[in-house]
Amino acid sequence: VFVSFALAFSVMGVLLSRWMARRTLKPIEIAYNSQKDFVSNASHELRTPLSVILSGVEVLGMEADKENQFMMKTLGTMKHEVKRMSGLITELLALARSDAEQDAAGLKKQLFDVRPIAEQMIESFSKIGSEKQIALKLVAPEKMVVYGDRDKLAQLMYILTDNALKYTQPGGHVEIALEKHSSNKLDEFILSVKDTGIGILPEEQLKIFERFYRTDKVRSRKEGGFGLGLSIAKTIASAHKGEITVESESGKGSVFCAKIPLEPDTTSI
Ligand code: ADP
């Protein structure tokens, strides 16, 4: 009798713990998966009509009477706005995606050399750089192996460099530096992007990491985005248990610094 009671209790215990595990884990998994599904569905649903509109506007532009200035101007505005909206969707979806993957479990971490990524990024920005007459420079050792999500850290670097170029006047300088800092507590990868641009007022330096926030200086400017880049960059840094800081002086320039803690085994490579 005792043995059969013990057996019955242990079977019930196992069933109960499985049921509890299902009850506590499932809603999180469901929420996570449904957010991921939403992001990919929304991406498709929002992009398809926009690309149809964009190609329609382009066809109209080719067929339109080039002498009709009103029509050419209207088509130009439509094209510009469709492109802007498409950019906004890309940024919003990137934000939704990084929110969904904010926990470290959502990152695809690996060991990789960041230097070639930085070189390739500078190459792709070189056209904008020479058009704006901004000197782009990379300061990095021959090899810089880090441990993190390659695509996300590349995106972070891209956002900071893109901003530095956007908010620096012709003739200025942008410097991207890759460093490793070792202290007795932890080793970290430091990406800093320094520009000689318009700078950011002290009272705005925390706000720029909020979604949709743009400083007074740039709000009236045509170029630039939607105020989402830095919040995406911050989410990426926090997912890596890191942070982004800014030091800036209005009218002189800014330095954005992303500090990403490294796993112990990356220091020896
Ligand atoms: P945006 O798409 O507007 O650039 P971000 O989130 O990347 O959005 O940046 C938010 C705001 O912070 C920008 O609109 C700008 O006002 C300010 N900012 C960001 N980077 C710089 C920089 N390097 N120099 C001056 N201002 C900057």
PDB file of C-alpha atoms and ligand atoms in Angstrom:
ATOM      1  CA  VAL A   1       0.000   0.000   0.000  1.00  0.00           C
ATOM      2  CA  PHE A   2       2.806   2.372   0.948  1.00  0.00           C
ATOM      3  CA  VAL A   3       4.660   1.715  -2.341  1.00  0.00           C
ATOM      4  CA  SER A   4       1.569   2.290  -4.456  1.00  0.00           C
ATOM      5  CA  PHE A   5       0.823   5.536  -2.585  1.00  0.00           C
ATOM      6  CA  ALA A   6       4.418   6.739  -3.116  1.00  0.00           C
ATOM      7  CA  LEU A   7       4.198   5.855  -6.797  1.00  0.00           C
ATOM      8  CA  ALA A   8       0.878   7.622  -7.208  1.00  0.00           C
ATOM      9  CA  PHE A   9       2.245  10.733  -5.462  1.00  0.00           C
ATOM     10  CA  SER A  10       5.372  10.861  -7.581  1.00  0.00           C
ATOM     11  CA  VAL A  11       3.360  10.472 -10.815  1.00  0.00           C
ATOM     12  CA  MET A  12       1.046  13.244  -9.642  1.00  0.00           C
ATOM     13  CA  GLY A  13       4.088  15.360  -8.725  1.00  0.00           C
ATOM     14  CA  VAL A  14       5.569  14.974 -12.195  1.00  0.00           C
ATOM     15  CA  LEU A  15       2.246  15.759 -13.873  1.00  0.00           C
ATOM     16  CA  LEU A  16       1.715  18.781 -11.623  1.00  0.00           C
ATOM     17  CA  SER A  17       5.195  20.198 -12.264  1.00  0.00           C
ATOM     18  CA  ARG A  18       4.743  19.751 -16.036  1.00  0.00           C
ATOM     19  CA  TRP A  19       1.375  21.468 -15.856  1.00  0.00           C
ATOM     20  CA  MET A  20       2.875  24.328 -13.822  1.00  0.00           C
ATOM     21  CA  ALA A  21       5.767  24.645 -16.264  1.00  0.00           C
ATOM     22  CA  ARG A  22       3.346  24.798 -19.180  1.00  0.00           C
ATOM     23  CA  ARG A  23       1.200  27.365 -17.431  1.00  0.00           C
ATOM     24  CA  THR A  24       4.120  29.659 -16.548  1.00  0.00           C
ATOM     25  CA  LEU A  25       6.158  29.313 -19.734  1.00  0.00           C
ATOM     26  CA  LYS A  26       3.522  29.173 -22.374  1.00  0.00           C
ATOM     27  CA  PRO A  27       2.117  32.707 -22.225  1.00  0.00           C
ATOM     28  CA  ILE A  28       5.648  34.132 -22.552  1.00  0.00           C
ATOM     29  CA  GLU A  29       6.421  31.900 -25.484  1.00  0.00           C
ATOM     30  CA  ILE A  30       3.089  32.697 -27.106  1.00  0.00           C
ATOM     31  CA  ALA A  31       3.629  36.440 -26.661  1.00  0.00           C
ATOM     32  CA  TYR A  32       7.176  36.213 -28.006  1.00  0.00           C
ATOM     33  CA  ASN A  33       6.207  34.113 -31.007  1.00  0.00           C
ATOM     34  CA  SER A  34       3.156  36.176 -31.810  1.00  0.00           C
ATOM     35  CA  GLN A  35       5.191  39.378 -31.690  1.00  0.00           C
ATOM     36  CA  LYS A  36       7.735  37.835 -34.050  1.00  0.00           C
ATOM     37  CA  ASP A  37       4.938  36.689 -36.365  1.00  0.00           C
ATOM     38  CA  PHE A  38       3.364  40.124 -36.229  1.00  0.00           C
ATOM     39  CA  VAL A  39       6.642  41.782 -37.190  1.00  0.00           C
ATOM     40  CA  SER A  40       7.203  39.590 -40.207  1.00  0.00           C
ATOM     41  CA  ASN A  41       3.551  39.734 -41.312  1.00  0.00           C
ATOM     42  CA  ALA A  42       3.397  43.504 -40.836  1.00  0.00           C
ATOM     43  CA  SER A  43       6.633  43.865 -42.762  1.00  0.00           C
ATOM     44  CA  HIS A  44       5.149  42.072 -45.736  1.00  0.00           C
ATOM     45  CA  GLU A  45       1.701  43.653 -45.530  1.00  0.00           C
ATOM     46  CA  LEU A  46       3.028  47.202 -45.266  1.00  0.00           C
ATOM     47  CA  ARG A  47       5.816  46.929 -47.787  1.00  0.00           C
ATOM     48  CA  THR A  48       3.866  45.320 -50.636  1.00  0.00           C
ATOM     49  CA  PRO A  49       1.384  48.164 -51.253  1.00  0.00           C
ATOM     50  CA  LEU A  50       4.170  50.723 -50.870  1.00  0.00           C
ATOM     51  CA  SER A  51       6.327  49.106 -53.527  1.00  0.00           C
ATOM     52  CA  VAL A  52       3.280  48.929 -55.829  1.00  0.00           C
ATOM     53  CA  ILE A  53       2.657  52.661 -55.282  1.00  0.00           C
ATOM     54  CA  LEU A  54       6.338  53.463 -55.783  1.00  0.00           C
ATOM     55  CA  SER A  55       6.594  51.616 -59.082  1.00  0.00           C
ATOM     56  CA  GLY A  56       3.291  53.232 -60.185  1.00  0.00           C
ATOM     57  CA  VAL A  57       4.672  56.685 -59.407  1.00  0.00           C
ATOM     58  CA  GLU A  58       7.864  55.864 -61.300  1.00  0.00           C
ATOM     59  CA  VAL A  59       5.922  54.712 -64.372  1.00  0.00           C
ATOM     60  CA  LEU A  60       3.793  57.884 -64.241  1.00  0.00           C
ATOM     61  CA  GLY A  61       7.004  59.906 -64.007  1.00  0.00           C
ATOM     62  CA  MET A  62       8.323  58.326 -67.202  1.00  0.00           C
ATOM     63  CA  GLU A  63       5.039  58.783 -69.083  1.00  0.00           C
ATOM     64  CA  ALA A  64       4.237  62.279 -67.784  1.00  0.00           C
ATOM     65  CA  ASP A  65       4.622  65.434 -69.787  1.00  0.00           C
ATOM     66  CA  LYS A  66       7.998  66.780 -68.597  1.00  0.00           C
ATOM     67  CA  GLU A  67       6.880  70.310 -69.429  1.00  0.00           C
ATOM     68  CA  ASN A  68       4.017  70.090 -66.963  1.00  0.00           C
ATOM     69  CA  GLN A  69       5.831  71.400 -63.917  1.00  0.00           C
ATOM     70  CA  PHE A  70       2.913  70.957 -61.539  1.00  0.00           C
ATOM     71  CA  MET A  71       2.598  67.283 -62.425  1.00  0.00           C
ATOM     72  CA  MET A  72       6.361  66.655 -62.242  1.00  0.00           C
ATOM     73  CA  LYS A  73       6.525  68.367 -58.852  1.00  0.00           C
ATOM     74  CA  THR A  74       3.544  66.407 -57.484  1.00  0.00           C
ATOM     75  CA  LEU A  75       5.017  63.121 -58.690  1.00  0.00           C
ATOM     76  CA  GLY A  76       8.378  64.060 -57.142  1.00  0.00           C
ATOM     77  CA  THR A  77       6.718  64.775 -53.780  1.00  0.00           C
ATOM     78  CA  MET A  78       4.764  61.521 -53.920  1.00  0.00           C
ATOM     79  CA  LYS A  79       7.921  59.544 -54.637  1.00  0.00           C
ATOM     80  CA  HIS A  80       9.790  61.269 -51.808  1.00  0.00           C
ATOM     81  CA  GLU A  81       6.986  60.601 -49.294  1.00  0.00           C
ATOM     82  CA  VAL A  82       6.567  56.950 -50.300  1.00  0.00           C
ATOM     83  CA  LYS A  83      10.310  56.446 -49.825  1.00  0.00           C
ATOM     84  CA  ARG A  84      10.167  58.188 -46.451  1.00  0.00           C
ATOM     85  CA  MET A  85       7.288  55.993 -45.335  1.00  0.00           C
ATOM     86  CA  SER A  86       9.126  52.904 -46.437  1.00  0.00           C
ATOM     87  CA  GLY A  87      12.118  54.048 -44.349  1.00  0.00           C
ATOM     88  CA  LEU A  88       9.830  54.618 -41.351  1.00  0.00           C
ATOM     89  CA  ILE A  89       8.390  51.100 -41.671  1.00  0.00           C
ATOM     90  CA  THR A  90      11.897  49.631 -41.834  1.00  0.00           C
ATOM     91  CA  GLU A  91      12.906  51.472 -38.652  1.00  0.00           C
ATOM     92  CA  LEU A  92       9.688  50.678 -36.761  1.00  0.00           C
ATOM     93  CA  LEU A  93       9.971  47.026 -37.623  1.00  0.00           C
ATOM     94  CA  ALA A  94      13.626  46.960 -36.600  1.00  0.00           C
ATOM     95  CA  LEU A  95      12.549  48.440 -33.278  1.00  0.00           C
ATOM     96  CA  ALA A  96       9.720  45.925 -32.831  1.00  0.00           C
ATOM     97  CA  ARG A  97      12.127  43.123 -33.696  1.00  0.00           C
ATOM     98  CA  SER A  98      14.769  44.267 -31.251  1.00  0.00           C
ATOM     99  CA  ASP A  99      12.109  44.701 -28.546  1.00  0.00           C
ATOM    100  CA  ALA A 100      10.953  41.164 -29.135  1.00  0.00           C
ATOM    101  CA  GLU A 101      14.522  39.940 -28.892  1.00  0.00           C
ATOM    102  CA  GLN A 102      15.568  42.246 -26.116  1.00  0.00           C
ATOM    103  CA  ASP A 103      16.493  39.377 -23.840  1.00  0.00           C
ATOM    104  CA  ALA A 104      19.930  37.943 -24.377  1.00  0.00           C
ATOM    105  CA  ALA A 105      18.267  34.701 -25.501  1.00  0.00           C
ATOM    106  CA  GLY A 106      17.116  36.455 -28.660  1.00  0.00           C
ATOM    107  CA  LEU A 107      20.670  37.229 -29.756  1.00  0.00           C
ATOM    108  CA  LYS A 108      22.621  35.023 -32.135  1.00  0.00           C
ATOM    109  CA  LYS A 109      25.972  35.378 -30.395  1.00  0.00           C
ATOM    110  CA  GLN A 110      29.228  34.290 -31.999  1.00  0.00           C
ATOM    111  CA  LEU A 111      32.907  35.160 -32.030  1.00  0.00           C
ATOM    112  CA  PHE A 112      33.781  37.425 -34.945  1.00  0.00           C
ATOM    113  CA  ASP A 113      36.228  40.074 -36.099  1.00  0.00           C
ATOM    114  CA  VAL A 114      34.551  43.519 -36.159  1.00  0.00           C
ATOM    115  CA  ARG A 115      37.276  45.257 -38.133  1.00  0.00           C
ATOM    116  CA  PRO A 116      36.225  43.959 -41.605  1.00  0.00           C
ATOM    117  CA  ILE A 117      32.627  44.950 -40.807  1.00  0.00           C
ATOM    118  CA  ALA A 118      33.737  48.487 -39.949  1.00  0.00           C
ATOM    119  CA  GLU A 119      35.856  48.651 -43.131  1.00  0.00           C
ATOM    120  CA  GLN A 120      32.952  47.525 -45.274  1.00  0.00           C
ATOM    121  CA  MET A 121      30.630  50.015 -43.612  1.00  0.00           C
ATOM    122  CA  ILE A 122      33.086  52.877 -44.243  1.00  0.00           C
ATOM    123  CA  GLU A 123      33.287  51.758 -47.860  1.00  0.00           C
ATOM    124  CA  SER A 124      29.510  51.975 -48.220  1.00  0.00           C
ATOM    125  CA  PHE A 125      29.412  55.396 -46.559  1.00  0.00           C
ATOM    126  CA  SER A 126      32.334  56.729 -48.608  1.00  0.00           C
ATOM    127  CA  LYS A 127      30.080  58.068 -51.387  1.00  0.00           C
ATOM    128  CA  ILE A 128      28.003  60.143 -48.950  1.00  0.00           C
ATOM    129  CA  GLY A 129      31.228  61.171 -47.219  1.00  0.00           C
ATOM    130  CA  SER A 130      32.841  62.482 -50.382  1.00  0.00           C
ATOM    131  CA  GLU A 131      29.631  64.186 -51.525  1.00  0.00           C
ATOM    132  CA  LYS A 132      29.502  66.024 -48.191  1.00  0.00           C
ATOM    133  CA  GLN A 133      33.294  66.441 -48.098  1.00  0.00           C
ATOM    134  CA  ILE A 134      33.504  64.735 -44.748  1.00  0.00           C
ATOM    135  CA  ALA A 135      36.660  62.775 -43.946  1.00  0.00           C
ATOM    136  CA  LEU A 136      35.826  59.292 -42.614  1.00  0.00           C
ATOM    137  CA  LYS A 137      38.510  57.539 -40.610  1.00  0.00           C
ATOM    138  CA  LEU A 138      38.790  54.152 -38.906  1.00  0.00           C
ATOM    139  CA  VAL A 139      41.049  53.691 -35.897  1.00  0.00           C
ATOM    140  CA  ALA A 140      41.316  50.004 -35.000  1.00  0.00           C
ATOM    141  CA  PRO A 141      43.843  47.257 -34.445  1.00  0.00           C
ATOM    142  CA  GLU A 142      44.468  44.702 -37.247  1.00  0.00           C
ATOM    143  CA  LYS A 143      42.072  42.285 -35.617  1.00  0.00           C
ATOM    144  CA  MET A 144      39.325  42.871 -33.074  1.00  0.00           C
ATOM    145  CA  VAL A 145      37.529  39.685 -32.101  1.00  0.00           C
ATOM    146  CA  VAL A 146      34.370  40.191 -30.072  1.00  0.00           C
ATOM    147  CA  TYR A 147      31.527  37.984 -28.887  1.00  0.00           C
ATOM    148  CA  GLY A 148      28.050  39.167 -29.769  1.00  0.00           C
ATOM    149  CA  ASP A 149      25.322  39.258 -32.391  1.00  0.00           C
ATOM    150  CA  ARG A 150      27.162  40.158 -35.569  1.00  0.00           C
ATOM    151  CA  ASP A 151      24.214  41.659 -37.466  1.00  0.00           C
ATOM    152  CA  LYS A 152      22.969  43.652 -34.486  1.00  0.00           C
ATOM    153  CA  LEU A 153      26.376  45.093 -33.595  1.00  0.00           C
ATOM    154  CA  ALA A 154      26.890  45.986 -37.265  1.00  0.00           C
ATOM    155  CA  GLN A 155      23.511  47.755 -37.206  1.00  0.00           C
ATOM    156  CA  LEU A 156      24.512  49.675 -34.073  1.00  0.00           C
ATOM    157  CA  MET A 157      27.739  50.834 -35.743  1.00  0.00           C
ATOM    158  CA  TYR A 158      25.796  51.774 -38.863  1.00  0.00           C
ATOM    159  CA  ILE A 159      23.255  53.888 -36.913  1.00  0.00           C
ATOM    160  CA  LEU A 160      25.948  55.863 -35.051  1.00  0.00           C
ATOM    161  CA  THR A 161      28.026  56.472 -38.201  1.00  0.00           C
ATOM    162  CA  ASP A 162      24.987  57.415 -40.258  1.00  0.00           C
ATOM    163  CA  ASN A 163      24.032  60.001 -37.606  1.00  0.00           C
ATOM    164  CA  ALA A 164      27.576  61.375 -37.427  1.00  0.00           C
ATOM    165  CA  LEU A 165      27.519  61.959 -41.192  1.00  0.00           C
ATOM    166  CA  LYS A 166      23.997  63.379 -41.171  1.00  0.00           C
ATOM    167  CA  TYR A 167      24.678  65.887 -38.411  1.00  0.00           C
ATOM    168  CA  THR A 168      28.112  67.096 -39.519  1.00  0.00           C
ATOM    169  CA  GLN A 169      28.601  70.009 -41.887  1.00  0.00           C
ATOM    170  CA  PRO A 170      30.692  69.751 -45.068  1.00  0.00           C
ATOM    171  CA  GLY A 171      34.403  69.872 -44.353  1.00  0.00           C
ATOM    172  CA  GLY A 172      34.037  68.052 -41.031  1.00  0.00           C
ATOM    173  CA  HIS A 173      35.527  64.823 -39.688  1.00  0.00           C
ATOM    174  CA  VAL A 174      34.046  61.538 -38.531  1.00  0.00           C
ATOM    175  CA  GLU A 175      36.184  58.993 -36.713  1.00  0.00           C
ATOM    176  CA  ILE A 176      35.153  55.439 -35.856  1.00  0.00           C
ATOM    177  CA  ALA A 177      37.285  53.737 -33.231  1.00  0.00           C
ATOM    178  CA  LEU A 178      37.277  50.091 -32.119  1.00  0.00           C
ATOM    179  CA  GLU A 179      38.971  49.325 -28.824  1.00  0.00           C
ATOM    180  CA  LYS A 180      39.091  46.732 -26.102  1.00  0.00           C
ATOM    181  CA  HIS A 181      39.342  47.806 -22.498  1.00  0.00           C
ATOM    182  CA  SER A 182      40.454  45.410 -19.824  1.00  0.00           C
ATOM    183  CA  SER A 183      39.923  46.064 -16.177  1.00  0.00           C
ATOM    184  CA  ASN A 184      40.114  43.731 -13.215  1.00  0.00           C
ATOM    185  CA  LYS A 185      36.337  43.461 -13.209  1.00  0.00           C
ATOM    186  CA  LEU A 186      35.495  42.935 -16.874  1.00  0.00           C
ATOM    187  CA  ASP A 187      36.727  43.256 -20.442  1.00  0.00           C
ATOM    188  CA  GLU A 188      34.697  45.289 -22.842  1.00  0.00           C
ATOM    189  CA  PHE A 189      34.504  46.163 -26.498  1.00  0.00           C
ATOM    190  CA  ILE A 190      34.223  49.906 -27.035  1.00  0.00           C
ATOM    191  CA  LEU A 191      32.916  51.360 -30.247  1.00  0.00           C
ATOM    192  CA  SER A 192      33.155  55.119 -30.417  1.00  0.00           C
ATOM    193  CA  VAL A 193      31.963  57.411 -33.164  1.00  0.00           C
ATOM    194  CA  LYS A 194      33.269  60.947 -32.987  1.00  0.00           C
ATOM    195  CA  ASP A 195      32.151  63.828 -35.187  1.00  0.00           C
ATOM    196  CA  THR A 196      32.810  67.528 -35.550  1.00  0.00           C
ATOM    197  CA  GLY A 197      29.132  68.218 -36.213  1.00  0.00           C
ATOM    198  CA  ILE A 198      26.341  70.349 -34.834  1.00  0.00           C
ATOM    199  CA  GLY A 199      26.453  68.812 -31.337  1.00  0.00           C
ATOM    200  CA  ILE A 200      23.666  68.268 -28.818  1.00  0.00           C
ATOM    201  CA  LEU A 201      22.628  70.537 -25.933  1.00  0.00           C
ATOM    202  CA  PRO A 202      23.126  69.038 -22.429  1.00  0.00           C
ATOM    203  CA  GLU A 203      19.359  69.047 -21.711  1.00  0.00           C
ATOM    204  CA  GLU A 204      18.697  67.021 -24.854  1.00  0.00           C
ATOM    205  CA  GLN A 205      21.440  64.432 -24.421  1.00  0.00           C
ATOM    206  CA  LEU A 206      19.261  61.925 -22.530  1.00  0.00           C
ATOM    207  CA  LYS A 207      16.135  62.563 -24.571  1.00  0.00           C
ATOM    208  CA  ILE A 208      17.733  61.616 -27.900  1.00  0.00           C
ATOM    209  CA  PHE A 209      17.580  57.928 -26.898  1.00  0.00           C
ATOM    210  CA  GLU A 210      13.776  58.118 -26.618  1.00  0.00           C
ATOM    211  CA  ARG A 211      11.670  57.001 -29.519  1.00  0.00           C
ATOM    212  CA  PHE A 212      10.798  59.697 -32.072  1.00  0.00           C
ATOM    213  CA  TYR A 213      12.783  62.380 -30.237  1.00  0.00           C
ATOM    214  CA  ARG A 214      14.694  64.759 -32.516  1.00  0.00           C
ATOM    215  CA  THR A 215      16.531  67.824 -31.253  1.00  0.00           C
ATOM    216  CA  ASP A 216      15.233  71.329 -31.979  1.00  0.00           C
ATOM    217  CA  LYS A 217      18.185  71.957 -34.260  1.00  0.00           C
ATOM    218  CA  VAL A 218      17.337  69.156 -36.674  1.00  0.00           C
ATOM    219  CA  ARG A 219      13.539  69.099 -36.543  1.00  0.00           C
ATOM    220  CA  SER A 220      13.234  71.710 -39.246  1.00  0.00           C
ATOM    221  CA  ARG A 221      15.851  70.071 -41.462  1.00  0.00           C
ATOM    222  CA  LYS A 222      14.751  68.051 -44.458  1.00  0.00           C
ATOM    223  CA  GLU A 223      17.405  65.372 -44.091  1.00  0.00           C
ATOM    224  CA  GLY A 224      17.386  62.907 -41.276  1.00  0.00           C
ATOM    225  CA  GLY A 225      15.027  60.277 -40.079  1.00  0.00           C
ATOM    226  CA  PHE A 226      12.320  59.754 -37.534  1.00  0.00           C
ATOM    227  CA  GLY A 227      14.149  59.759 -34.243  1.00  0.00           C
ATOM    228  CA  LEU A 228      14.230  55.963 -33.979  1.00  0.00           C
ATOM    229  CA  GLY A 229      17.870  55.111 -34.769  1.00  0.00           C
ATOM    230  CA  LEU A 230      19.306  55.766 -31.312  1.00  0.00           C
ATOM    231  CA  SER A 231      16.510  53.889 -29.528  1.00  0.00           C
ATOM    232  CA  ILE A 232      17.261  50.877 -31.744  1.00  0.00           C
ATOM    233  CA  ALA A 233      20.982  51.275 -30.976  1.00  0.00           C
ATOM    234  CA  LYS A 234      20.253  51.458 -27.239  1.00  0.00           C
ATOM    235  CA  THR A 235      18.104  48.306 -27.338  1.00  0.00           C
ATOM    236  CA  ILE A 236      20.924  46.448 -29.117  1.00  0.00           C
ATOM    237  CA  ALA A 237      23.478  47.574 -26.525  1.00  0.00           C
ATOM    238  CA  SER A 238      21.200  46.627 -23.592  1.00  0.00           C
ATOM    239  CA  ALA A 239      20.489  43.197 -25.091  1.00  0.00           C
ATOM    240  CA  HIS A 240      24.276  42.672 -24.938  1.00  0.00           C
ATOM    241  CA  LYS A 241      24.202  43.957 -21.314  1.00  0.00           C
ATOM    242  CA  GLY A 242      26.043  47.032 -22.511  1.00  0.00           C
ATOM    243  CA  GLU A 243      25.260  50.749 -22.751  1.00  0.00           C
ATOM    244  CA  ILE A 244      25.587  53.783 -24.982  1.00  0.00           C
ATOM    245  CA  THR A 245      26.794  57.129 -23.723  1.00  0.00           C
ATOM    246  CA  VAL A 246      27.162  60.506 -25.384  1.00  0.00           C
ATOM    247  CA  GLU A 247      29.452  63.446 -24.789  1.00  0.00           C
ATOM    248  CA  SER A 248      28.713  66.495 -26.821  1.00  0.00           C
ATOM    249  CA  GLU A 249      29.134  70.212 -27.099  1.00  0.00           C
ATOM    250  CA  SER A 250      26.653  72.224 -29.104  1.00  0.00           C
ATOM    251  CA  GLY A 251      28.271  73.582 -32.255  1.00  0.00           C
ATOM    252  CA  LYS A 252      31.477  71.580 -31.751  1.00  0.00           C
ATOM    253  CA  GLY A 253      30.653  67.900 -32.131  1.00  0.00           C
ATOM    254  CA  SER A 254      29.720  64.670 -30.391  1.00  0.00           C
ATOM    255  CA  VAL A 255      31.178  61.347 -29.322  1.00  0.00           C
ATOM    256  CA  PHE A 256      28.863  58.356 -29.038  1.00  0.00           C
ATOM    257  CA  CYS A 257      30.319  55.426 -27.184  1.00  0.00           C
ATOM    258  CA  ALA A 258      28.872  51.895 -27.103  1.00  0.00           C
ATOM    259  CA  LYS A 259      30.352  49.671 -24.391  1.00  0.00           C
ATOM    260  CA  ILE A 260      29.740  45.968 -24.790  1.00  0.00           C
ATOM    261  CA  PRO A 261      30.991  43.590 -22.080  1.00  0.00           C
ATOM    262  CA  LEU A 262      32.903  40.637 -23.463  1.00  0.00           C
ATOM    263  CA  GLU A 263      32.866  36.997 -22.483  1.00  0.00           C
ATOM    264  CA  PRO A 264      36.152  36.080 -20.787  1.00  0.00           C
ATOM    265  CA  ASP A 265      37.370  33.836 -23.631  1.00  0.00           C
ATOM    266  CA  THR A 266      37.455  36.617 -26.257  1.00  0.00           C
ATOM    267  CA  THR A 267      40.360  38.417 -24.614  1.00  0.00           C
ATOM    268  CA  SER A 268      42.879  35.722 -25.384  1.00  0.00           C
ATOM    269  CA  ILE A 269      42.077  35.579 -29.138  1.00  0.00           C
TER     270      ILE A 269
HETATM  271  P1  ADP B   1      17.230  60.377 -36.451  1.00  0.00           P
HETATM  272  O1  ADP B   1      16.660  59.413 -37.412  1.00  0.00           O
HETATM  273  O2  ADP B   1      16.416  61.605 -36.278  1.00  0.00           O
HETATM  274  O3  ADP B   1      18.665  60.670 -36.708  1.00  0.00           O
HETATM  275  P2  ADP B   1      18.104  59.128 -33.978  1.00  0.00           P
HETATM  276  O4  ADP B   1      17.295  58.388 -32.948  1.00  0.00           O
HETATM  277  O5  ADP B   1      19.220  58.382 -34.586  1.00  0.00           O
HETATM  278  O6  ADP B   1      17.075  59.618 -35.053  1.00  0.00           O
HETATM  279  O7  ADP B   1      18.674  60.441 -33.294  1.00  0.00           O
HETATM  280  C1  ADP B   1      17.786  61.227 -32.507  1.00  0.00           C
HETATM  281  C2  ADP B   1      18.221  62.673 -32.568  1.00  0.00           C
HETATM  282  O8  ADP B   1      19.468  62.840 -31.872  1.00  0.00           O
HETATM  283  C3  ADP B   1      18.473  63.196 -33.973  1.00  0.00           C
HETATM  284  O9  ADP B   1      17.288  63.578 -34.592  1.00  0.00           O
HETATM  285  C4  ADP B   1      19.397  64.365 -33.680  1.00  0.00           C
HETATM  286  O10 ADP B   1      18.628  65.470 -33.238  1.00  0.00           O
HETATM  287  C5  ADP B   1      20.223  63.869 -32.503  1.00  0.00           C
HETATM  288  N1  ADP B   1      21.508  63.285 -32.922  1.00  0.00           N
HETATM  289  C6  ADP B   1      21.795  61.979 -33.078  1.00  0.00           C
HETATM  290  N2  ADP B   1      23.082  61.800 -33.440  1.00  0.00           N
HETATM  291  C7  ADP B   1      23.626  63.043 -33.504  1.00  0.00           C
HETATM  292  C8  ADP B   1      24.935  63.540 -33.821  1.00  0.00           C
HETATM  293  N3  ADP B   1      25.952  62.729 -34.137  1.00  0.00           N
HETATM  294  N4  ADP B   1      25.128  64.898 -33.762  1.00  0.00           N
HETATM  295  C9  ADP B   1      24.119  65.721 -33.427  1.00  0.00           C
HETATM  296  N5  ADP B   1      22.860  65.311 -33.135  1.00  0.00           N
HETATM  297  C10 ADP B   1      22.621  63.998 -33.170  1.00  0.00           C
END
